[in-house]
Each structure stands twice: as structure tokens, then as C-alpha cells.
Short mmCIF file of C-alpha atoms in Angstrom, two decimals:
data_model
loop_
_atom_site.label_atom_id
_atom_site.label_comp_id
_atom_site.label_asym_id
_atom_site.label_seq_id
_atom_site.Cartn_x
_atom_site.Cartn_y
_atom_site.Cartn_z
CA UNK A 1272 188.21 57.21 -50.98
CA UNK A 1273 190.62 60.04 -50.53
CA UNK A 1274 194.13 59.13 -49.04
CA UNK A 1275 197.16 61.05 -48.33
CA UNK A 1276 200.81 60.20 -48.29
CA UNK A 1277 204.21 61.41 -46.99
CA UNK A 1278 207.16 60.02 -48.22
CA UNK A 1279 210.72 60.90 -46.86
CA UNK A 1280 213.45 59.70 -49.47
CA UNK A 1281 216.54 58.70 -47.11
CA UNK A 1282 219.28 59.86 -49.34
CA UNK A 1283 222.29 61.68 -48.05
CA UNK A 1284 222.42 64.87 -49.74
CA UNK A 1285 225.55 65.28 -51.93
CA UNK A 1286 224.98 68.33 -54.14
CA UNK A 1287 224.30 71.15 -51.49
CA UNK A 1288 221.02 72.85 -50.85
CA UNK A 1289 219.44 76.34 -50.61
CA UNK A 1290 219.75 78.13 -47.29
CA UNK A 1291 218.09 76.53 -44.38
CA UNK A 1292 215.94 79.41 -43.38
CA UNK A 1293 214.02 79.67 -46.87
CA UNK A 1294 210.26 79.61 -46.35
CA UNK A 1295 210.62 78.21 -42.64
CA UNK A 1296 207.41 78.28 -40.46
CA UNK A 1297 206.73 81.72 -39.19
CA UNK A 1298 205.25 83.31 -42.24
CA UNK A 1299 202.45 81.78 -44.23
CA UNK A 1300 203.68 81.93 -47.79
CA UNK A 1301 203.83 78.79 -49.82
CA UNK A 1302 205.18 78.86 -53.15
CA UNK A 1303 203.68 76.05 -55.48
CA UNK A 1304 204.55 75.17 -58.91
CA UNK A 1305 202.23 74.58 -61.87
CA UNK A 1306 202.60 73.87 -65.51
CA UNK A 1307 202.34 76.83 -67.60
CA UNK A 1308 200.69 74.79 -70.39
CA UNK A 1309 197.61 74.18 -67.89
CA UNK A 1310 197.77 70.47 -67.55
CA UNK A 1311 196.99 70.60 -63.90
CA UNK A 1312 194.48 72.63 -62.14
CA UNK A 1313 194.13 71.13 -58.71
CA UNK A 1314 196.29 73.84 -57.04
CA UNK A 1315 194.30 76.57 -58.71
CA UNK A 1316 190.92 75.14 -57.63
CA UNK A 1317 191.91 74.47 -54.01
CA UNK A 1318 192.82 78.27 -53.84
CA UNK A 1319 189.90 79.44 -55.47
CA UNK A 1320 187.55 77.35 -52.91
CA UNK A 1321 189.35 78.94 -50.01
CA UNK A 1322 191.03 75.67 -48.54
CA UNK A 1323 194.47 77.09 -48.53
CA UNK A 1324 193.29 80.06 -46.69
CA UNK A 1325 191.45 77.91 -44.23
CA UNK A 1326 194.64 76.25 -43.34
CA UNK A 1327 196.35 79.51 -42.77
CA UNK A 1328 198.32 79.37 -45.98
CA UNK A 1329 199.03 82.09 -48.49
CA UNK A 1330 199.85 80.01 -51.49
CA UNK A 1331 201.55 81.68 -54.55
CA UNK A 1332 201.27 79.53 -57.64
CA UNK A 1333 204.02 79.75 -60.00
CA UNK A 1334 203.73 78.65 -63.74
CA UNK A 1335 206.90 76.62 -64.96
CA UNK A 1336 206.92 75.50 -68.17
CA UNK A 1337 208.60 72.19 -67.88
CA UNK A 1338 209.47 69.38 -65.68
CA UNK A 1339 213.17 69.87 -65.42
CA UNK A 1340 212.91 73.65 -64.64
CA UNK A 1341 210.43 72.66 -62.02
CA UNK A 1342 213.14 70.52 -60.68
CA UNK A 1343 215.84 73.13 -60.73
CA UNK A 1344 213.59 75.77 -59.26
CA UNK A 1345 212.60 73.13 -56.36
CA UNK A 1346 216.28 72.67 -55.68
CA UNK A 1347 217.38 76.49 -55.63
CA UNK A 1348 214.76 77.09 -53.37
CA UNK A 1349 212.58 79.42 -55.57
CA UNK A 1350 209.86 76.93 -55.15
CA UNK A 1351 208.74 75.34 -52.02
CA UNK A 1352 206.84 72.21 -53.79
CA UNK A 1353 206.96 71.28 -57.39
CA UNK A 1354 205.20 68.96 -59.35
CA UNK A 1355 207.22 66.10 -60.32
CA UNK A 1356 206.89 62.43 -61.29
CA UNK A 1357 209.56 59.70 -60.65
CA UNK A 1358 211.05 60.11 -63.99
CA UNK A 1359 212.33 63.42 -62.73
CA UNK A 1360 212.70 62.49 -59.11
CA UNK A 1361 215.01 59.51 -60.01
CA UNK A 1362 217.59 61.55 -61.32
CA UNK A 1363 217.79 63.92 -58.18
CA UNK A 1364 218.04 61.04 -56.14
CA UNK A 1365 221.08 59.64 -57.94
CA UNK A 1366 222.61 63.03 -57.32
CA UNK A 1367 222.12 62.51 -53.57
CA UNK A 1368 219.15 65.14 -53.29
CA UNK A 1369 217.12 64.66 -50.25
CA UNK A 1370 213.33 64.85 -51.17
CA UNK A 1371 209.99 64.62 -49.56
CA UNK A 1372 206.69 63.70 -51.23
CA UNK A 1373 204.15 66.19 -49.87
CA UNK A 1374 201.07 65.17 -51.57
CA UNK A 1375 199.83 63.03 -54.54
CA UNK A 1376 198.26 65.05 -57.33
CA UNK A 1377 197.22 63.49 -60.53
CA UNK A 1378 196.86 60.16 -62.28
CA UNK A 1379 198.23 58.98 -65.51
CA UNK A 1380 196.91 61.67 -67.95
CA UNK A 1381 198.63 60.85 -71.37
CA UNK A 1382 196.45 59.16 -74.07
CA UNK A 1383 197.25 58.06 -77.38
CA UNK A 1384 195.40 59.74 -80.14
CA UNK A 1385 195.64 58.49 -83.55
CA UNK A 1386 194.86 59.99 -87.05
CA UNK A 1387 191.35 59.78 -88.66
CA UNK A 1388 192.32 57.19 -90.77
CA UNK A 1389 193.00 54.74 -87.93
CA UNK A 1390 189.49 53.53 -87.23
CA UNK A 1391 190.16 50.51 -84.98
CA UNK A 1392 189.42 51.79 -81.22
CA UNK A 1393 189.05 48.40 -79.33
CA UNK A 1394 191.82 46.82 -77.56
CA UNK A 1395 194.39 45.55 -78.72
CA UNK A 1396 193.74 46.44 -82.37
CA UNK A 1397 193.62 50.04 -81.66
CA UNK A 1398 197.22 50.05 -81.02
CA UNK A 1399 198.60 47.12 -83.06
CA UNK A 1400 197.52 49.28 -86.18
CA UNK A 1401 200.47 51.77 -85.20
CA UNK A 1402 203.10 49.08 -86.31
CA UNK A 1403 205.28 51.21 -88.79
CA UNK A 1404 203.60 54.37 -88.18
CA UNK A 1405 204.99 57.53 -86.31
CA UNK A 1406 203.92 58.86 -82.74
CA UNK A 1407 204.43 62.34 -81.69
CA UNK A 1408 205.79 62.75 -78.20
CA UNK A 1409 206.81 65.91 -76.30
CA UNK A 1410 210.39 64.80 -75.79
CA UNK A 1411 212.24 61.61 -77.02
CA UNK A 1412 212.76 59.37 -73.95
CA UNK A 1413 210.49 61.45 -71.92
CA UNK A 1414 207.92 60.49 -69.22
CA UNK A 1415 204.72 60.61 -71.53
CA UNK A 1416 206.59 58.36 -74.23
CA UNK A 1417 207.61 55.72 -71.39
CA UNK A 1418 204.04 55.47 -70.33
CA UNK A 1419 202.65 55.13 -73.80
CA UNK A 1420 205.24 52.69 -74.44
CA UNK A 1421 203.89 50.53 -71.72
CA UNK A 1422 200.44 50.68 -73.28
CA UNK A 1423 201.99 49.80 -76.81
CA UNK A 1424 203.88 46.81 -75.17
CA UNK A 1425 200.95 45.44 -73.64
CA UNK A 1426 199.26 45.12 -77.07
CA UNK A 1427 202.40 43.48 -78.57
CA UNK A 1428 203.73 46.74 -80.21
CA UNK A 1429 207.38 47.17 -79.47
CA UNK A 1430 208.86 50.57 -79.23
CA UNK A 1431 211.05 49.83 -82.42
CA UNK A 1432 207.85 49.09 -84.20
CA UNK A 1433 207.07 52.69 -84.15
CA UNK A 1434 208.79 56.05 -84.81
CA UNK A 1435 208.56 58.45 -82.19
CA UNK A 1436 209.03 62.24 -83.09
CA UNK A 1437 209.70 64.86 -80.80
CA UNK A 1438 207.24 67.90 -81.00
CA UNK A 1439 208.34 70.10 -78.12
CA UNK A 1440 204.89 70.32 -76.45
CA UNK A 1441 201.40 68.68 -76.36
CA UNK A 1442 200.19 71.30 -78.44
CA UNK A 1443 202.99 70.72 -80.87
CA UNK A 1444 202.07 67.06 -80.98
CA UNK A 1445 198.29 68.06 -81.54
CA UNK A 1446 199.31 70.36 -84.39
CA UNK A 1447 201.42 67.54 -85.90
CA UNK A 1448 198.60 65.16 -85.88
CA UNK A 1449 196.19 67.69 -87.15
CA UNK A 1450 198.42 68.41 -90.30
CA UNK A 1451 199.43 64.77 -90.82
CA UNK A 1452 203.07 65.08 -89.84
CA UNK A 1453 202.62 62.29 -87.27
CA UNK A 1454 200.21 59.24 -87.64
CA UNK A 1455 199.36 59.41 -83.79
CA UNK A 1456 200.35 61.33 -80.77
CA UNK A 1457 200.92 60.60 -77.26
CA UNK A 1458 199.53 63.73 -75.60
CA UNK A 1459 198.00 65.01 -72.05
CA UNK A 1460 194.33 65.63 -71.48
CA UNK A 1461 194.04 69.01 -72.50
CA UNK A 1462 195.19 68.35 -76.43
CA UNK A 1463 193.26 65.06 -76.20
CA UNK A 1464 189.96 66.68 -75.43
CA UNK A 1465 190.54 69.18 -78.16
CA UNK A 1466 191.50 66.64 -80.91
CA UNK A 1467 188.78 64.20 -79.69
CA UNK A 1468 186.18 67.11 -80.34
CA UNK A 1469 187.73 67.60 -83.89
CA UNK A 1470 187.04 63.64 -84.51
CA UNK A 1471 190.49 62.43 -84.22
CA UNK A 1472 190.03 58.88 -82.36
CA UNK A 1473 191.36 58.15 -78.74
CA UNK A 1474 193.32 54.88 -79.16
CA UNK A 1475 194.12 54.31 -75.51
CA UNK A 1476 193.17 56.39 -72.43
CA UNK A 1477 194.74 55.58 -69.14
CA UNK A 1478 192.09 57.06 -66.97
CA UNK A 1479 189.19 56.10 -68.89
CA UNK A 1480 189.79 52.89 -70.84
CA UNK A 1481 187.27 51.98 -73.11
CA UNK A 1482 187.35 48.22 -72.71
CA UNK A 1483 186.81 46.25 -69.23
CA UNK A 1484 189.77 46.29 -67.17
CA UNK A 1485 190.26 42.66 -67.45
CA UNK A 1486 190.73 42.87 -71.35
CA UNK A 1487 194.28 44.43 -70.35
CA UNK A 1488 197.41 42.93 -69.46
CA UNK A 1489 198.55 43.12 -65.72
CA UNK A 1490 201.14 45.86 -66.73
CA UNK A 1491 198.91 48.01 -68.62
CA UNK A 1492 196.12 47.74 -65.61
CA UNK A 1493 198.94 48.67 -63.30
CA UNK A 1494 199.24 52.17 -64.69
CA UNK A 1495 195.44 52.94 -65.28
CA UNK A 1496 192.85 54.25 -63.05
CA UNK A 1497 194.04 55.72 -59.67
CA UNK A 1498 197.62 55.07 -60.48
CA UNK A 1499 199.66 58.16 -58.94
CA UNK A 1500 201.55 59.60 -61.98
CA UNK A 1501 202.30 63.10 -60.62
CA UNK A 1502 203.07 64.35 -57.08
CA UNK A 1503 204.17 67.47 -55.35
CA UNK A 1504 207.60 67.14 -53.71
CA UNK A 1505 209.64 69.33 -51.53
CA UNK A 1506 213.06 69.35 -50.19
CA UNK A 1507 213.13 67.19 -47.01
CA UNK A 1508 214.91 70.27 -45.29
CA UNK A 1509 211.93 72.49 -46.17
CA UNK A 1510 209.38 70.05 -45.06
CA UNK A 1511 211.03 69.25 -41.78
CA UNK A 1512 211.19 73.16 -40.90
CA UNK A 1513 207.48 73.60 -42.00
CA UNK A 1514 205.33 70.86 -40.53
CA UNK A 1515 202.25 72.88 -40.32
CA UNK A 1516 202.74 74.11 -43.77
CA UNK A 1517 202.86 70.59 -45.06
CA UNK A 1518 200.02 69.40 -43.00
CA UNK A 1519 197.91 72.32 -44.15
CA UNK A 1520 198.72 71.56 -47.85
CA UNK A 1521 197.80 67.72 -47.44
CA UNK A 1522 194.49 68.96 -45.77
CA UNK A 1523 193.56 71.60 -48.36
CA UNK A 1524 194.06 69.14 -51.31
CA UNK A 1525 192.17 66.25 -49.84
CA UNK A 1526 189.45 68.69 -49.14
CA UNK A 1527 189.53 70.05 -52.85
CA UNK A 1528 189.30 66.40 -54.25
CA UNK A 1529 186.62 65.67 -52.08
CA UNK A 1530 184.88 68.49 -53.00
CA UNK A 1531 185.17 68.13 -56.91
CA UNK A 1532 184.30 64.42 -56.50
CA UNK A 1533 181.02 65.32 -54.93
CA UNK A 1534 178.31 65.25 -58.12
CA UNK A 1535 176.50 68.23 -56.24
CA UNK A 1536 179.46 70.33 -57.14
CA UNK A 1537 179.47 69.36 -60.63
CA UNK A 1538 178.05 72.52 -62.27
CA UNK A 1539 180.08 75.06 -60.05
CA UNK A 1540 183.34 73.22 -60.86
CA UNK A 1541 182.53 73.53 -64.58
CA UNK A 1542 181.77 77.10 -63.76
CA UNK A 1543 185.09 77.79 -61.98
CA UNK A 1544 187.07 76.42 -64.65
CA UNK A 1545 185.21 78.13 -67.63
CA UNK A 1546 186.46 81.51 -65.90
CA UNK A 1547 189.68 80.30 -65.04
CA UNK A 1548 193.39 80.51 -67.21
CA UNK A 1549 192.69 76.55 -67.75
CA UNK A 1550 189.68 77.20 -69.81
CA UNK A 1551 190.20 75.37 -73.36
CA UNK A 1552 189.23 78.01 -75.77
CA UNK A 1553 189.10 75.43 -78.61
CA UNK A 1554 186.11 73.61 -77.15
CA UNK A 1555 182.48 74.53 -77.29
CA UNK A 1556 180.77 75.20 -73.94
CA UNK A 1557 179.14 71.77 -73.76
CA UNK A 1558 182.38 70.03 -74.73
CA UNK A 1559 184.55 71.73 -72.18
CA UNK A 1560 182.14 70.81 -69.58
CA UNK A 1561 182.31 67.22 -70.67
CA UNK A 1562 186.05 67.75 -70.24
CA UNK A 1563 186.30 69.19 -66.93
CA UNK A 1564 183.73 66.34 -65.69
CA UNK A 1565 185.74 63.59 -67.14
CA UNK A 1566 189.04 65.08 -65.85
CA UNK A 1567 187.84 64.75 -62.19
CA UNK A 1568 189.17 60.98 -61.69
CA UNK A 1569 192.39 62.34 -62.61
CA UNK A 1570 193.00 64.16 -59.32
CA UNK A 1571 193.59 62.37 -56.27
CA UNK A 1572 196.06 62.73 -53.20
CA UNK A 1573 196.47 59.08 -52.72
CA UNK A 1574 199.90 57.53 -53.31
CA UNK A 1575 199.42 53.84 -52.54
CA UNK A 1576 201.80 50.95 -51.98
CA UNK A 1577 200.65 49.74 -55.51
CA UNK A 1578 201.85 52.87 -57.01
CA UNK A 1579 205.15 52.75 -55.25
CA UNK A 1580 205.66 49.08 -56.38
CA UNK A 1581 204.72 50.12 -60.00
CA UNK A 1582 207.15 53.12 -60.03
CA UNK A 1583 209.77 50.65 -58.59
CA UNK A 1584 209.12 48.42 -61.91
CA UNK A 1585 208.95 51.19 -64.52
CA UNK A 1586 212.21 53.02 -63.30
CA UNK A 1587 214.14 49.53 -62.75
CA UNK A 1588 212.71 47.16 -65.41
CA UNK A 1589 212.00 49.52 -68.06
CA UNK A 1590 214.01 52.43 -67.67
CA UNK A 1591 217.18 50.64 -66.33
CA UNK A 1592 217.28 53.74 -63.59
CA UNK A 1593 216.40 52.26 -60.38
CA UNK A 1594 215.09 54.03 -57.70
CA UNK A 1595 216.20 53.38 -54.06
CA UNK A 1596 214.62 50.15 -52.68
CA UNK A 1597 211.17 51.08 -51.57
CA UNK A 1598 211.84 50.52 -47.85
CA UNK A 1599 213.98 53.57 -48.01
CA UNK A 1600 211.65 56.09 -49.58
CA UNK A 1601 208.24 55.13 -48.60
CA UNK A 1602 207.58 56.29 -45.14
CA UNK A 1603 205.91 53.67 -42.53
CA UNK A 1604 203.56 56.32 -41.51
CA UNK A 1605 201.76 56.62 -44.79
CA UNK A 1606 198.01 57.02 -43.83
CA UNK A 1607 196.46 53.63 -45.03
CA UNK A 1608 192.68 53.75 -44.22
CA UNK A 1609 189.90 56.39 -44.27
CA UNK A 1610 189.97 56.79 -40.71
CA UNK A 1611 193.52 58.09 -40.77
CA UNK A 1612 192.43 60.44 -43.54
CA UNK A 1613 189.73 61.66 -41.77
CA UNK A 1614 191.87 62.06 -38.83
CA UNK A 1615 194.12 64.47 -40.69
CA UNK A 1616 191.29 66.54 -42.13
CA UNK A 1617 189.84 67.12 -38.87
CA UNK A 1618 192.93 68.37 -37.17
CA UNK A 1619 193.38 71.83 -36.22
CA UNK A 1620 193.41 74.36 -37.91
CA UNK A 1621 191.64 73.57 -41.04
CA UNK A 1622 188.19 72.23 -41.34
#
């Protein structure tokens, strides 16, 4: 089921904001951020399929390298919507920024990949064998490390039982693992696919766990499957000035997700991605096709109450940087049923 969410964060702005007229309704251009490393492709696919144009939107996709850069670009007004997770959103809230969630985007895509010597792949031994080992991460204390710490803790491995090593990028973590500079890596879906094709074992996968879900503790199950890890956020000021653009984006993304989840479109999806900037050159054609098909469950626009509660737990109990009470940042008007989603999708102008 495809679901949509609009989340208004009721926080008084304390740090100023860009000019009120930036991107207001009247024009059709919307500037969406995407990561230059190619870890997400939904915006590209939605544009290629013509769903933005069907909504009367001229979407410009701007590649930005890191989450902090995306947050800064959003606050400066050079982006209308940016891909952020609550690890990046919470500091903005603590500064008094007022933001709105435009749409969910992607599930929890970090995986834990081990060296070829780590032969245990079943839960929990797959992660227990990392005790005393080094684990590469993009940045110390970053979002991916925190997510992987949840999986490690669920297997009885404390964060102090391993040594985290900053590599600067997912590709850097993959390179460090390939050269033996780390024993394992916490990496996103693209490096995971490349490493797996080279014979490196996937020790834990949030989206496609190898073991039955009931084998994992509750805290780990809460961040698997359709848990919303990444979302498109805008400044509340922009969203309030541009309701047609916001609804158009939501409809376009929902249509794209529904399209890609239809098995009849599988071959066309692979063909589009093979000719895109998101093609993984290190993968053979068959391996790339398999990677694309396995990536489909990552993408969804649902941001459920369960996801909201999980983020409250992660930010408060794990990071000790609590988000505001859920009643302040989850809008009561969140579409909660398929009928509400269908109503959004059939509303003019898009269909």
C-alpha cells in the first residue's frame, strides 16, 4: 500500500529564514535535492516517467554531496525540498527552524558487510563475530553508524565492542573493506551491491533480512522493512506558500512508487536505470538488474505512526537528542488509509 504524509513541525523559528517570496506559487519550478553519490533515484525516475510534468511541475534535481550540505541549502532557500533524515532534522529543530515533511522517500538502506573471512551469516552469529573487529562508517557518530549500532546491539554487540573507522564515503568504506583496512563496513545499497558481487558477505540487511523477522529482537524489527529512514523536507514557509506544488510532489512520488512496484514494469525500470547516472558500472548487466529489482522495496512514501514513534525512540533513548513531542510534529491530517491515498492521487490536476 502506498501512503503519504504531511508533517508540520510546530517550532517557533529562531534563526531567521530566506526571503518569503522564494519559489512561491505562480511559477512551476521546484528544486529538489538528490545525493551526488547516487544512493537515491526516486526523483530521477519520477521525472523520467513524466509524473512531475503531469502535475504541472518543472522539477530541477540538484546533486548535493552530504546531508549537512543539503540542510544548509534548504535553509538558505537554494533548495525547495531536501532529502533529510531525523538525525539531520533534529539539530534544525533545536535551532528553532520550522520545517514540513513533504513525502517519505526511502527505507533503511545501510547494510553491514563483512570481510570474506567472516563466514557466519545467520542471525545473531553474523554480528557476534564482529566483536573486537573494526567497522568502517562514513562519519563517526553519523546516521548510518547509529542505525548499524541498533542491529549490533540487538545481536548483543555493544558499540564499545567494535572500533568504528571513518572513511568519508560509502565508496571509501567499500575500498577500505576490499583492501583489508577494516573488517566490516556499514554501507548503503550501492556499495553493498558491488561488494556482494565480489563475494563479500552481507552480515545484516535492514530491507531484506535473511532470517525470519521473528528471529530479530523488537528494536531491530522496528527499523527493518518499510521503516521510513529518509524523507523530503521543506521549510514550512515555502510549503504554506506553495500548496499546489506540495500536493503535486506527493502525487507524483506516489505514482512513481506504485509504477515501480508493478512487476509488469520491472524490465522497463531496469532499462531506465541502466541508462541513468545511477547505473553501477562495477556490476555486470545481470547483477545490476538484480540490484535494481531488489532496491524497489526501499522506496515508499509512507511515514507511519510506527515510524514516528521509532524516530522518537532513536533520537531520545539512543542519541540523547530528543525530538519535540510527537503531538507537535505529526499532523493529525496524515492520510492513514488507502482510500485517503486514492483521493489524493485522483485529485486534479494530476492523474
